Coordinates of C-alpha atoms and ligand atoms in Angstrom, one line a residue:
M82 CA 3.5 7.1 -26.0
K83 CA 5.3 9.5 -28.6
N84 CA 5.0 13.3 -27.4
R85 CA 1.4 12.0 -25.1
S86 CA 1.3 12.7 -21.8
L87 CA 1.4 10.6 -18.9
V88 CA -1.2 11.9 -16.5
S89 CA -2.9 8.1 -15.6
I90 CA -2.1 5.0 -15.4
N91 CA -5.1 4.4 -17.7
D92 CA -3.0 6.4 -20.4
Y93 CA -1.0 3.3 -21.0
S94 CA -1.8 -0.2 -22.0
K95 CA -0.2 -3.3 -20.6
E96 CA 2.1 -3.5 -23.9
E97 CA 3.0 0.2 -22.8
I98 CA 3.4 -0.2 -19.7
I99 CA 6.0 -3.7 -20.1
K100 CA 7.7 -1.3 -22.9
I101 CA 8.8 1.0 -20.0
L102 CA 9.9 -1.7 -18.3
D103 CA 12.4 -3.1 -20.4
L104 CA 13.6 -0.1 -21.4
A105 CA 14.2 1.0 -17.9
E106 CA 16.1 -2.4 -17.6
E107 CA 18.7 -1.5 -20.4
F108 CA 18.7 1.8 -18.9
E109 CA 19.5 0.1 -15.5
K110 CA 22.8 -1.5 -16.9
N111 CA 24.0 1.6 -18.7
P112 CA 22.1 4.7 -16.8
R113 CA 25.0 8.1 -18.3
Q114 CA 23.9 8.6 -22.2
E115 CA 23.0 11.4 -24.2
T116 CA 19.9 9.9 -24.9
L117 CA 18.6 13.9 -23.8
K118 CA 21.0 16.1 -25.1
G119 CA 19.9 19.1 -26.3
K120 CA 16.3 18.1 -24.1
V121 CA 15.7 20.6 -22.1
I122 CA 12.7 19.5 -19.3
A123 CA 10.9 21.6 -17.4
S124 CA 9.9 20.4 -13.5
L125 CA 7.1 22.2 -11.5
F126 CA 6.4 20.8 -8.0
F127 CA 3.7 23.0 -6.5
E128 CA 4.0 20.7 -3.7
P129 CA 6.7 18.9 -1.7
S130 CA 9.0 15.4 -2.9
T131 CA 12.6 14.2 -2.2
R132 CA 12.3 11.2 -5.2
T133 CA 10.3 11.9 -7.6
R134 CA 11.9 15.4 -8.0
L135 CA 15.2 14.4 -7.7
S136 CA 14.9 11.2 -9.1
F137 CA 14.0 12.7 -12.7
E138 CA 16.8 15.6 -12.2
S139 CA 19.4 12.7 -11.4
A140 CA 17.4 10.8 -15.1
V141 CA 17.4 14.0 -16.9
Q142 CA 21.4 14.5 -15.9
Q143 CA 23.1 11.4 -16.4
L144 CA 21.0 11.2 -20.0
S145 CA 22.9 14.3 -20.9
G146 CA 19.7 16.7 -20.7
S147 CA 18.7 20.3 -18.9
I148 CA 16.3 20.5 -16.4
I149 CA 14.6 23.7 -14.9
G150 CA 12.3 24.6 -13.1
F151 CA 10.7 24.7 -9.1
A152 CA 10.3 23.2 -5.7
S153 CA 7.7 24.8 -4.3
A154 CA 5.5 27.3 -5.3
D155 CA 6.8 29.9 -3.3
T156 CA 9.7 30.2 -5.3
S157 CA 7.1 31.2 -8.4
S158 CA 4.6 33.6 -10.2
V159 CA 1.7 31.3 -8.8
S160 CA 2.4 32.9 -5.0
K161 CA 1.9 36.4 -7.3
G162 CA -1.9 34.8 -8.4
E163 CA -0.3 33.4 -11.8
S164 CA -2.9 31.0 -13.2
L165 CA -1.7 27.0 -14.0
K166 CA -2.5 27.9 -17.3
D167 CA -1.1 30.7 -18.3
T168 CA 2.0 29.0 -15.4
I169 CA 2.1 26.0 -18.2
L170 CA 1.6 28.1 -21.5
T171 CA 5.0 30.3 -20.3
V172 CA 6.8 26.8 -19.2
S173 CA 6.2 25.3 -22.0
N174 CA 8.3 28.1 -24.4
Y175 CA 11.5 26.9 -22.1
S176 CA 10.7 23.0 -22.4
D177 CA 10.5 19.8 -24.3
L178 CA 8.1 18.2 -21.6
I179 CA 7.0 19.8 -18.4
V180 CA 7.0 17.1 -15.4
M181 CA 4.5 18.5 -12.9
R182 CA 3.4 17.7 -8.9
H183 CA 0.0 19.2 -7.8
P184 CA -1.9 18.9 -4.6
V185 CA -5.6 19.0 -6.8
E186 CA -7.0 15.8 -8.3
G187 CA -7.6 16.5 -11.7
S188 CA -4.5 19.3 -12.5
A189 CA -2.2 17.5 -14.7
R190 CA -4.8 16.4 -16.8
Y191 CA -6.0 20.3 -17.0
A192 CA -2.8 21.3 -17.7
S193 CA -2.3 18.2 -20.9
E194 CA -4.7 19.7 -22.0
V195 CA -4.1 23.2 -22.4
S196 CA 0.0 22.4 -22.3
P197 CA 1.7 22.2 -26.5
V198 CA 4.3 20.1 -24.8
P199 CA 3.9 16.7 -23.4
I200 CA 3.0 17.0 -19.6
I201 CA 3.9 13.6 -16.9
N202 CA 2.6 13.9 -13.7
A203 CA 4.3 13.3 -10.8
G204 CA 1.2 13.4 -8.8
D205 CA -1.8 15.2 -8.8
G206 CA -3.8 15.2 -5.1
A207 CA -5.1 11.9 -3.9
N208 CA -5.5 10.9 -7.9
Q209 CA -2.9 9.2 -9.3
H210 CA 1.2 9.1 -9.6
P211 CA 1.4 6.9 -12.6
T212 CA 5.5 7.2 -12.8
Q213 CA 5.3 5.8 -9.3
C214 CA 3.5 3.2 -10.5
L215 CA 5.9 2.3 -12.9
L216 CA 8.9 2.2 -10.6
D217 CA 6.3 -0.1 -8.7
L218 CA 5.5 -1.9 -11.1
Y219 CA 9.6 -2.9 -12.1
S220 CA 10.7 -3.3 -8.7
I221 CA 7.7 -6.1 -8.6
R222 CA 9.2 -8.0 -11.3
K223 CA 12.4 -7.1 -10.2
T224 CA 12.0 -9.1 -6.9
Q225 CA 9.3 -11.4 -8.3
G226 CA 10.8 -12.3 -11.6
T227 CA 7.0 -12.2 -12.7
L228 CA 4.5 -9.7 -12.8
D229 CA 1.4 -12.5 -12.8
N230 CA -0.4 -14.0 -10.3
L231 CA 1.2 -12.2 -7.5
D232 CA 0.0 -11.6 -3.6
I233 CA -0.4 -8.4 -3.6
T234 CA -1.1 -6.7 -0.2
F235 CA -1.5 -2.6 0.7
V236 CA -1.2 -1.1 3.9
G237 CA -2.6 1.8 5.1
D238 CA -4.0 5.0 3.9
L239 CA -5.7 3.3 1.0
K240 CA -8.3 6.1 0.9
Y241 CA -5.6 9.5 0.1
G242 CA -2.7 7.5 -1.3
R243 CA -2.4 8.3 -5.0
T244 CA 0.5 5.4 -5.4
V245 CA -2.3 2.7 -3.9
H246 CA -4.8 3.9 -6.4
S247 CA -1.7 3.9 -9.7
L248 CA -0.2 -0.1 -8.7
A249 CA -4.2 -1.3 -8.2
I250 CA -5.5 -0.7 -11.3
A251 CA -2.2 -1.2 -13.1
L252 CA -1.9 -4.8 -11.5
C253 CA -5.5 -5.9 -12.8
H254 CA -3.5 -6.6 -16.4
F255 CA -2.0 -9.0 -14.3
N256 CA -4.1 -11.3 -12.3
A257 CA -2.9 -10.1 -8.8
R258 CA -5.1 -10.9 -6.0
F259 CA -5.3 -7.9 -3.8
H260 CA -5.0 -8.0 -0.1
L261 CA -6.2 -4.4 1.2
V262 CA -5.6 -3.5 4.5
S263 CA -6.7 0.0 6.1
P264 CA -8.5 1.0 9.1
V265 CA -12.3 1.7 7.9
E266 CA -12.1 5.4 7.8
L267 CA -8.7 5.0 4.9
K268 CA -10.5 2.1 2.3
L269 CA -10.1 2.0 -1.1
P270 CA -12.0 4.0 -3.1
S271 CA -15.2 2.3 -4.9
A272 CA -13.9 4.1 -8.3
V273 CA -10.9 1.4 -7.8
K274 CA -12.4 -1.2 -6.2
R275 CA -15.2 -1.1 -9.4
H276 CA -11.4 -1.2 -12.0
I277 CA -10.8 -4.4 -9.9
K278 CA -14.4 -5.9 -10.2
E279 CA -14.3 -5.4 -13.8
A280 CA -11.1 -7.1 -14.1
K281 CA -13.4 -10.2 -12.2
L282 CA -10.1 -10.0 -9.8
Q283 CA -10.6 -10.5 -6.2
Y284 CA -9.8 -8.6 -3.2
E285 CA -9.8 -8.8 0.9
Q286 CA -10.2 -5.8 2.8
Y287 CA -9.1 -6.5 6.1
T288 CA -8.5 -4.0 9.6
S289 CA -5.0 -6.1 10.7
L290 CA -1.9 -6.5 9.0
N291 CA -1.2 -10.2 10.5
E292 CA -3.0 -12.0 9.2
V293 CA -1.9 -11.8 5.2
I294 CA 1.5 -11.2 6.2
N295 CA 2.1 -14.7 5.5
A296 CA 0.1 -14.9 2.4
S297 CA 1.9 -12.0 0.6
D298 CA 4.8 -12.1 -2.1
I299 CA 4.3 -8.0 -1.8
I300 CA 3.5 -5.7 0.9
Y301 CA 3.8 -2.0 -0.2
M302 CA 3.2 -0.5 2.4
T303 CA 1.9 3.0 2.9
R304 CA 2.0 6.7 4.5
I305 CA -1.5 7.8 6.2
Q306 CA -1.5 11.5 4.4
R307 CA -1.8 13.6 7.0
E308 CA -1.7 16.2 4.8
R309 CA -5.1 15.5 2.4
F310 CA -7.0 15.1 6.0
P311 CA -10.5 17.9 5.8
D312 CA -10.0 17.7 10.0
P313 CA -6.3 17.1 12.0
L314 CA -8.3 15.2 14.1
E315 CA -9.4 12.1 12.2
Y316 CA -6.2 11.8 11.6
E317 CA -5.2 11.5 14.8
K318 CA -7.0 8.7 15.4
V319 CA -5.2 7.0 12.6
K320 CA -1.7 8.0 12.5
N321 CA -0.2 5.3 14.3
V322 CA -2.6 2.3 13.3
Y323 CA -0.4 0.2 11.7
N324 CA 3.8 -0.5 12.4
L325 CA 5.4 -3.5 10.5
N326 CA 8.7 -4.9 12.8
N327 CA 10.7 -7.8 11.6
S328 CA 8.9 -9.7 14.6
M329 CA 6.0 -9.4 12.2
L330 CA 8.3 -11.1 9.0
S331 CA 9.1 -14.2 10.9
G332 CA 6.6 -16.2 9.2
S333 CA 6.8 -15.0 5.6
K334 CA 7.3 -16.2 2.8
D335 CA 10.8 -16.5 1.2
N336 CA 10.2 -14.5 -2.4
L337 CA 8.2 -11.6 0.4
R338 CA 9.6 -8.5 -0.4
I339 CA 8.1 -5.1 1.2
L340 CA 7.8 -2.4 -0.6
H341 CA 7.3 1.5 0.2
P342 CA 7.6 4.7 -2.1
L343 CA 8.2 6.9 1.1
P344 CA 8.9 9.1 2.9
R345 CA 8.0 7.0 5.5
V346 CA 6.6 8.2 9.0
N347 CA 6.3 5.6 12.1
E348 CA 4.4 2.3 9.2
I349 CA 8.2 0.8 9.4
S350 CA 10.1 0.1 11.9
I351 CA 13.9 0.5 11.2
D352 CA 14.5 -2.8 12.4
V353 CA 13.1 -4.2 9.7
D354 CA 15.9 -1.9 7.0
T355 CA 18.5 -4.1 7.5
N356 CA 15.9 -7.7 6.5
P357 CA 17.1 -8.6 2.9
K358 CA 13.0 -9.0 2.6
A359 CA 13.0 -5.1 3.0
Y360 CA 12.9 -3.3 -0.4
Y361 CA 11.5 0.3 -0.4
F362 CA 15.5 1.9 -1.1
E363 CA 16.3 0.2 -3.8
Q364 CA 13.1 0.5 -5.4
A365 CA 13.6 4.3 -5.1
L366 CA 16.3 3.7 -6.7
N367 CA 14.6 2.0 -9.4
G368 CA 12.7 5.2 -9.8
V369 CA 15.8 6.6 -11.9
Y370 CA 16.0 4.1 -14.3
V371 CA 12.0 3.9 -14.9
R372 CA 11.9 7.7 -15.7
Q373 CA 14.5 8.0 -18.3
A374 CA 12.5 5.0 -19.7
I375 CA 9.3 7.4 -19.7
L376 CA 11.0 10.3 -20.6
A377 CA 12.7 8.7 -23.5
S378 CA 9.7 7.4 -24.9
I379 CA 7.6 10.7 -24.6
L380 CA 10.6 12.3 -26.9
A381 CA 10.6 9.2 -29.1
L382 CA 14.0 8.8 -28.1
K383 CA 14.3 5.5 -28.0
Ligands
LIG512 N1 7.2 8.4 -3.8 C1 7.0 9.6 -3.9 O1 6.2 10.0 -4.4 O2 8.0 10.5 -2.7 P1 8.3 12.0 -3.1 O3 6.8 12.2 -2.2 O4 9.6 11.8 -2.1 O5 8.5 12.3 -4.2

């Protein structure tokens, strides 16, 4: 991991993933250290974010590092027409590592190819979100006591949901049984399904959520990604297709936990928030420790 960019979850082996999760556990016990003292992290967000951007900022600041950057392309010289390459080459003069979110699929890979400092992909269009994937794995391991042999139910926008793509690929290391609940228009892309097949694992596709709730160890709810639809009318047809509420959980397993990368729109009723099986806000907190582990590993400080 030392000095290597993190662009896709495919960049990390199973052993490297577990190493990050173990290190994140150490940071959870002691998140305020001087690990990043003297280091400058750049945070370039060309797309909106609350959790990813702020948990990276919190992770850096709690480890005594400095963070610079922008939260919107409008406040950078990109708005004057500057290219991504020129932006990356410039910002790399000011920083030891760049965290970048960008709406274009493949932009993080391109940035990593032109950058003299490591790039962390904080989401590239509908493609990948590897740091979210690592915090999702951390949350699953923490709540289930294992990552192995679990029934994982993904619900919602499996086509455009980059967090689903990264997590499904990573779970192929851990013998997951996949339940894929989506409208027919928003099924998991074939490239990700091919990955599952190549790992010789099973997946089932459904349009109804009710039939798989009671078999699930994890229900991973997702938002329908309005901003990725080429046609707004197509979004209108599916925008409220799933709504998980407390009564639907009455026969669920005791160990079931409900995850969501957030932000939520309508797909989880607020009555679920007080159910002990709801885990999405703790999941967001885990992002701080996991991102501390990622930064420390790439900068070879742990
Ligand atoms: N999970 C996630 O990526 O959230 P943000 O868009 O708020 O960063």
